[in-house]
Short mmCIF file of C-alpha atoms in Angstrom, two decimals:
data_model
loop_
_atom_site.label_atom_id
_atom_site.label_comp_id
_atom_site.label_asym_id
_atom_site.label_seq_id
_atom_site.Cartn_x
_atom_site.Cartn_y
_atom_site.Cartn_z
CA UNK A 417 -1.11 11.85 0.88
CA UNK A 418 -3.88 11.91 3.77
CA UNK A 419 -1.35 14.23 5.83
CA UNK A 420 1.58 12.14 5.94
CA UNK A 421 4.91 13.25 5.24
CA UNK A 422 8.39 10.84 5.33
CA UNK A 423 12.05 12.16 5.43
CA UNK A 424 14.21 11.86 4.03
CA UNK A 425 12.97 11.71 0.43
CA UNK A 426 15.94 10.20 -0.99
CA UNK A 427 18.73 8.81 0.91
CA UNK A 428 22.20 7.10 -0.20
CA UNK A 429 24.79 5.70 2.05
CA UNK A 430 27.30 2.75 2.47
CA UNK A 431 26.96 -0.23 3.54
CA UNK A 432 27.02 -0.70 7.33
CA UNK A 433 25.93 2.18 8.52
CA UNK A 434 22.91 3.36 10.36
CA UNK A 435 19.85 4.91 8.84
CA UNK A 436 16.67 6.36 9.90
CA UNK A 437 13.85 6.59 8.32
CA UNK A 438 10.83 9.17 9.42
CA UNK A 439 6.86 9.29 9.17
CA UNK A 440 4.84 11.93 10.12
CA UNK A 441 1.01 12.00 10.28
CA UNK A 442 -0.81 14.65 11.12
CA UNK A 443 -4.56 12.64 11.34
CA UNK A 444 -4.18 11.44 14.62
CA UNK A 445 -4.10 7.39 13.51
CA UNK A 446 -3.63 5.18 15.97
CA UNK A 447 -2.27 2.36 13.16
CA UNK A 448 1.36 3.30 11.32
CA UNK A 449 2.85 0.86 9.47
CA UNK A 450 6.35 0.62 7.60
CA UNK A 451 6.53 -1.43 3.96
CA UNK A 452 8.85 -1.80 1.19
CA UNK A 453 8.25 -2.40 -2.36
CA UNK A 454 10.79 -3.80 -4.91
CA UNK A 455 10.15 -4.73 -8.62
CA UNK A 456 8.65 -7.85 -8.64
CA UNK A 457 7.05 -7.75 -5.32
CA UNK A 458 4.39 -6.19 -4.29
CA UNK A 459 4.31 -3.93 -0.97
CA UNK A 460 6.01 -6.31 2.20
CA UNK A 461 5.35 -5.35 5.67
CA UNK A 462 8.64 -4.67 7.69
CA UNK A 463 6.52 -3.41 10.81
CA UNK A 464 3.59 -2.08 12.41
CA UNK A 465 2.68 0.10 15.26
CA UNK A 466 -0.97 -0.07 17.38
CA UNK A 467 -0.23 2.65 19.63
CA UNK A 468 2.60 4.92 20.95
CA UNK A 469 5.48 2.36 22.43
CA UNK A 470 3.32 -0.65 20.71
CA UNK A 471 4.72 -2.45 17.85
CA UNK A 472 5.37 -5.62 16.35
CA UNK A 473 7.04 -7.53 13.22
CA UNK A 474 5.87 -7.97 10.01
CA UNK A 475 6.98 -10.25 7.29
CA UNK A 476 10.03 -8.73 6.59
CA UNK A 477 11.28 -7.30 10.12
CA UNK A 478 15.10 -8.77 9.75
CA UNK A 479 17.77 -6.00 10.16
CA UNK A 480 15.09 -3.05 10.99
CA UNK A 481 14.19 -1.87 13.99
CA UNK A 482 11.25 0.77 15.00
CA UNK A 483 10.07 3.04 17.32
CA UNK A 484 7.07 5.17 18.08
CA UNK A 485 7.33 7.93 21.09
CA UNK A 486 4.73 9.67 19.92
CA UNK A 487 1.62 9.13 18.20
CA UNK A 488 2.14 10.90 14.78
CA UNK A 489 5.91 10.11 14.36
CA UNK A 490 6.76 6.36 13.20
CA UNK A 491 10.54 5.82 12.56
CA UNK A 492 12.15 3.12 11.28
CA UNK A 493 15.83 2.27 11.38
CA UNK A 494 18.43 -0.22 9.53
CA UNK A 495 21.06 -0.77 12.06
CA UNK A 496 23.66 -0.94 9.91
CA UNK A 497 22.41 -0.94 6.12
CA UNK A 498 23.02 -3.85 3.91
CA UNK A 499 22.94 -3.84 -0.20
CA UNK A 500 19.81 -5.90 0.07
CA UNK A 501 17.75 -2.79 1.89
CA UNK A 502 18.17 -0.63 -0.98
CA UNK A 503 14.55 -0.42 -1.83
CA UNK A 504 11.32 2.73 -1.54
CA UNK A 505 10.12 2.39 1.51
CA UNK A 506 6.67 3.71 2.73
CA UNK A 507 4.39 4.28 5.56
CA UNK A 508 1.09 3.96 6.05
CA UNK A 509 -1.64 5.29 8.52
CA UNK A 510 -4.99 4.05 9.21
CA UNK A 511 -7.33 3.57 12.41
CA UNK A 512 -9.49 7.13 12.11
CA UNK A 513 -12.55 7.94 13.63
CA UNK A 514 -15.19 5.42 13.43
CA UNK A 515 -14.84 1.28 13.34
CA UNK A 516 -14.66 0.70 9.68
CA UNK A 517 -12.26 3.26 9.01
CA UNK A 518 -9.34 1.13 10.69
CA UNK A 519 -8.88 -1.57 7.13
CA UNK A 520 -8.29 1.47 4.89
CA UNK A 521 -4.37 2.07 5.20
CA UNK A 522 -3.15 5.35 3.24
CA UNK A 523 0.35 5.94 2.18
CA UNK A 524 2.80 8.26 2.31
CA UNK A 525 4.72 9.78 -0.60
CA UNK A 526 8.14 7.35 -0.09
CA UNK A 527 11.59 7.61 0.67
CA UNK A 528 14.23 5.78 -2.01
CA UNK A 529 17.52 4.65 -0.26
CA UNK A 530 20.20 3.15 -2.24
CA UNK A 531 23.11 1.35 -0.49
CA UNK A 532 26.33 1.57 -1.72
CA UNK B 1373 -5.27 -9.46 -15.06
CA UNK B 1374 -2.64 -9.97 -12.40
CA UNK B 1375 -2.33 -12.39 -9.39
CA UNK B 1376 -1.23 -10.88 -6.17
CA UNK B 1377 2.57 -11.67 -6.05
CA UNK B 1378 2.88 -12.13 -9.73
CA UNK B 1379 4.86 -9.70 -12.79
CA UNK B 1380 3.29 -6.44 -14.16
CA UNK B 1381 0.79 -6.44 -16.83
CA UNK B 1382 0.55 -3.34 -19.05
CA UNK B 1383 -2.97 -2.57 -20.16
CA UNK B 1384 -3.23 -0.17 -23.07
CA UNK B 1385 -6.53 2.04 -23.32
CA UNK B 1386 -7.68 4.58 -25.91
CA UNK B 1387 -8.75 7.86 -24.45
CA UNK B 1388 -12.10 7.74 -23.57
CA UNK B 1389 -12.78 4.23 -23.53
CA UNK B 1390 -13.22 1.81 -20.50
CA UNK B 1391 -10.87 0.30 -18.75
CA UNK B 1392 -11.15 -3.27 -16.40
CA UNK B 1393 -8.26 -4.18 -14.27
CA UNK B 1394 -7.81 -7.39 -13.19
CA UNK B 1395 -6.95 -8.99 -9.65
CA UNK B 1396 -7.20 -12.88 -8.54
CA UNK B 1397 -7.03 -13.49 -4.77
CA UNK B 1398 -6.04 -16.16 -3.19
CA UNK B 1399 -7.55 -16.04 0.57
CA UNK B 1400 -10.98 -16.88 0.06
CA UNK B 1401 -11.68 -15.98 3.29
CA UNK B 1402 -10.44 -12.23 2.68
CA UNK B 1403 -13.24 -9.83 4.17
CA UNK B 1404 -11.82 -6.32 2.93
CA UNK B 1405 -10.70 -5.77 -0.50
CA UNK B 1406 -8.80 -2.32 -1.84
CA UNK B 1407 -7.90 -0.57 -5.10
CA UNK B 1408 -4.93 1.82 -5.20
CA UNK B 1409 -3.42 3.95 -8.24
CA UNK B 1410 0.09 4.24 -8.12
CA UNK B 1411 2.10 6.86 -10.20
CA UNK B 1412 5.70 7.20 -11.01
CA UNK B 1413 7.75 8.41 -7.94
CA UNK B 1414 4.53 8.66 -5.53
CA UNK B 1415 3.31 6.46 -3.45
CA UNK B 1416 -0.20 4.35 -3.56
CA UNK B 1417 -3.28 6.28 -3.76
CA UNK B 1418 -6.57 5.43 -2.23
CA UNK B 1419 -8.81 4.41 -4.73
CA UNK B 1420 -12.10 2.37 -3.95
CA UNK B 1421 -13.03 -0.58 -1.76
CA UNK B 1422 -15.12 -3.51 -1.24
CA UNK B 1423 -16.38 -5.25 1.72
CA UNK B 1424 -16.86 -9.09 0.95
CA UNK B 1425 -20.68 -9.01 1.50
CA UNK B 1426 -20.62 -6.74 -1.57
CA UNK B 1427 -20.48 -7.81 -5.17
CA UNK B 1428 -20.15 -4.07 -6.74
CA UNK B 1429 -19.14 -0.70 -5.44
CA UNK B 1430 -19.16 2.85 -7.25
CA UNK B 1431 -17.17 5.53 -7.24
CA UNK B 1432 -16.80 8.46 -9.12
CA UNK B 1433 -15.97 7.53 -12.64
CA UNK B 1434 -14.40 3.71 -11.08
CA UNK B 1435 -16.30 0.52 -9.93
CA UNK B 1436 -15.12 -2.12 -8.66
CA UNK B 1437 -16.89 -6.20 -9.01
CA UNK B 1438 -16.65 -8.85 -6.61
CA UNK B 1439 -16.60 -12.27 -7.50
CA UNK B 1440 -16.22 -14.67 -4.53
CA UNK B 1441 -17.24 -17.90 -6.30
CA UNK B 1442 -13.95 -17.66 -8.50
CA UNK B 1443 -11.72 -15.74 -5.98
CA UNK B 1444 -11.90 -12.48 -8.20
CA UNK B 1445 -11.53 -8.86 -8.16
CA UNK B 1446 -11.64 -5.90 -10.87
CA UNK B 1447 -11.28 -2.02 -10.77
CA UNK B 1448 -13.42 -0.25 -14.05
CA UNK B 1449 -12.61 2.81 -15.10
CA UNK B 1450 -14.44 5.27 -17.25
CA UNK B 1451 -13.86 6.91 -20.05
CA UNK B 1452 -10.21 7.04 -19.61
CA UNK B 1453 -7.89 9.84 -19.19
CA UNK B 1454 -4.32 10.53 -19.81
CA UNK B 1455 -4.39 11.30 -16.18
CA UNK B 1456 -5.23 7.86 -14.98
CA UNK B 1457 -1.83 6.29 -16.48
CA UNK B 1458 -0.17 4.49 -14.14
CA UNK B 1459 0.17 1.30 -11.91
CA UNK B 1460 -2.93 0.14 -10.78
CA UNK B 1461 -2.78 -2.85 -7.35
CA UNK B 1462 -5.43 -4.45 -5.47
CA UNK B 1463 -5.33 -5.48 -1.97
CA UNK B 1464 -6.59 -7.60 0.40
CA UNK B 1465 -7.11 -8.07 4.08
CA UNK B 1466 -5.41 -11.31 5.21
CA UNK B 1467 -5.62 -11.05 8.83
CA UNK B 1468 -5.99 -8.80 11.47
CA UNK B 1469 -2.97 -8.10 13.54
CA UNK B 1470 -2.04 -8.09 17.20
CA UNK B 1471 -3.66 -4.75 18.59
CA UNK B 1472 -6.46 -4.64 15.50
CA UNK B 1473 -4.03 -3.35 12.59
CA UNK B 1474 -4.72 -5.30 9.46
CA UNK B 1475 -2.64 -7.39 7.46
CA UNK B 1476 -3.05 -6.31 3.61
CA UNK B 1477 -1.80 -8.79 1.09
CA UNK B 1478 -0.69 -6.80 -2.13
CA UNK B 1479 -0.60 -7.16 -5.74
CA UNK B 1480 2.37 -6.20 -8.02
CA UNK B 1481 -0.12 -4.38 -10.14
CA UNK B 1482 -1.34 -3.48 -13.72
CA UNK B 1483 0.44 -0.82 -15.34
CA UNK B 1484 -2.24 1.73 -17.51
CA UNK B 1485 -1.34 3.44 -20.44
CA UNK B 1486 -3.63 5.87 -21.84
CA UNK B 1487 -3.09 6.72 -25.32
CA UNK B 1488 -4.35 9.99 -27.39
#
């Protein structure tokens, strides 16, 4: 998983609460990004980070937030869960050494929340 | 073969023989092309990719074909192992985000079955 590790691994909660979801790289990319995939779909962008404190929407950003302090922790929070965020959601690094290393994004293992 | 945003496929494969995996984009002015292998529970796995001023690429044991004219894509394998069974997506590079991230378009891939 190109040293990248997300937390929790499984996660299920009610409806309207808050969750927080965490990625961990340890390659030093500058470019984290936060997807979810549901049957039928493929993987959907929620957000995207360029650099610590940098980030912006994706296609999906509505009723997530995200933050990154630091450059190898991305996290990504539902401010208060809804049925329809039950999905896996995973991060993704890319950006390493060298120009054309930035297009290839590589994945973490997932986390699978279920909303009650 | 699969469209990106369409069902999954299932492609069944002796062991040991070839496999081709489809993928039809629709961006014809996609630049970066990827292959990931995605197994039960895990999350998408680096596979191979293309560059559009390539028509073919080799990796060990895959290879993946270029067709630009007709908008196409497609990930060989072989001599197939159980091993290789599972979902098989191709991306592609859509745009390139604010701060140089990349936008990858995905598909909802081709599930592999390899059988003894």
């Amino acid at each position: 998983d190109a040293g990248i590790t997300q937390s929790p691994r499984h996660k299920v909660t009610e409806t309207g609460t808050p969750v927080t979801l965490r990625c961990h790289q340890t390659e030093n990319h500058r470019y984290m990004y936060w997807y979810r995939q549901d049957p039928g779909h493929g993987l959907r962008l929620i957000h995207y980070s360029y650099g610590v404190k940098d980030t912006d929407k994706g296609e999906v950003s509505d009723g997530y937030s995200v933050s990154r302090s630091k450059t190898e922790d991305f996290l990504l929070t539902l401010e208060s869960a809804t049925s329809s965020q039950t999905s896996v959601y995973f991060c993704a690094i890319a950006g390493g050494a060298g120009p054309l290393v930035t297009d290839t994004q590589y994945f973490g293992p997932g986390t699978r929340l279920t909303v009650l | 073969g699969e469209s990106v945003g369409l069902h999954l496929p299932t492609l069944s494969v002796q062991e040991g023989d070839n496999s081709i995996i489809n993928c039809a984009y629709s961006n014809s002015a996609s630049d970066y092309f990827i292959w990931y292998k995605q197994e039960s529970g895990k999350g998408p796995q680096f596979i191979i990719d293309i560059r559009s001023n390539m028509d073919k690429r080799q990796g060990q044991r895959v290879t993946v074909l270029l067709n630009k004219t007709v908008k196409h894509l497609s990930l060989q394998i072989a001599a197939t192992q159980p091993g290789d069974s599972a979902v098989y997506f191709c991306a592609e590079k859509v745009e390139v985000l604010t701060g140089g991230g990349n936008k990858l378009t995905f598909g909802t891939g081709t599930q592999l079955k390899v059988e003894l």
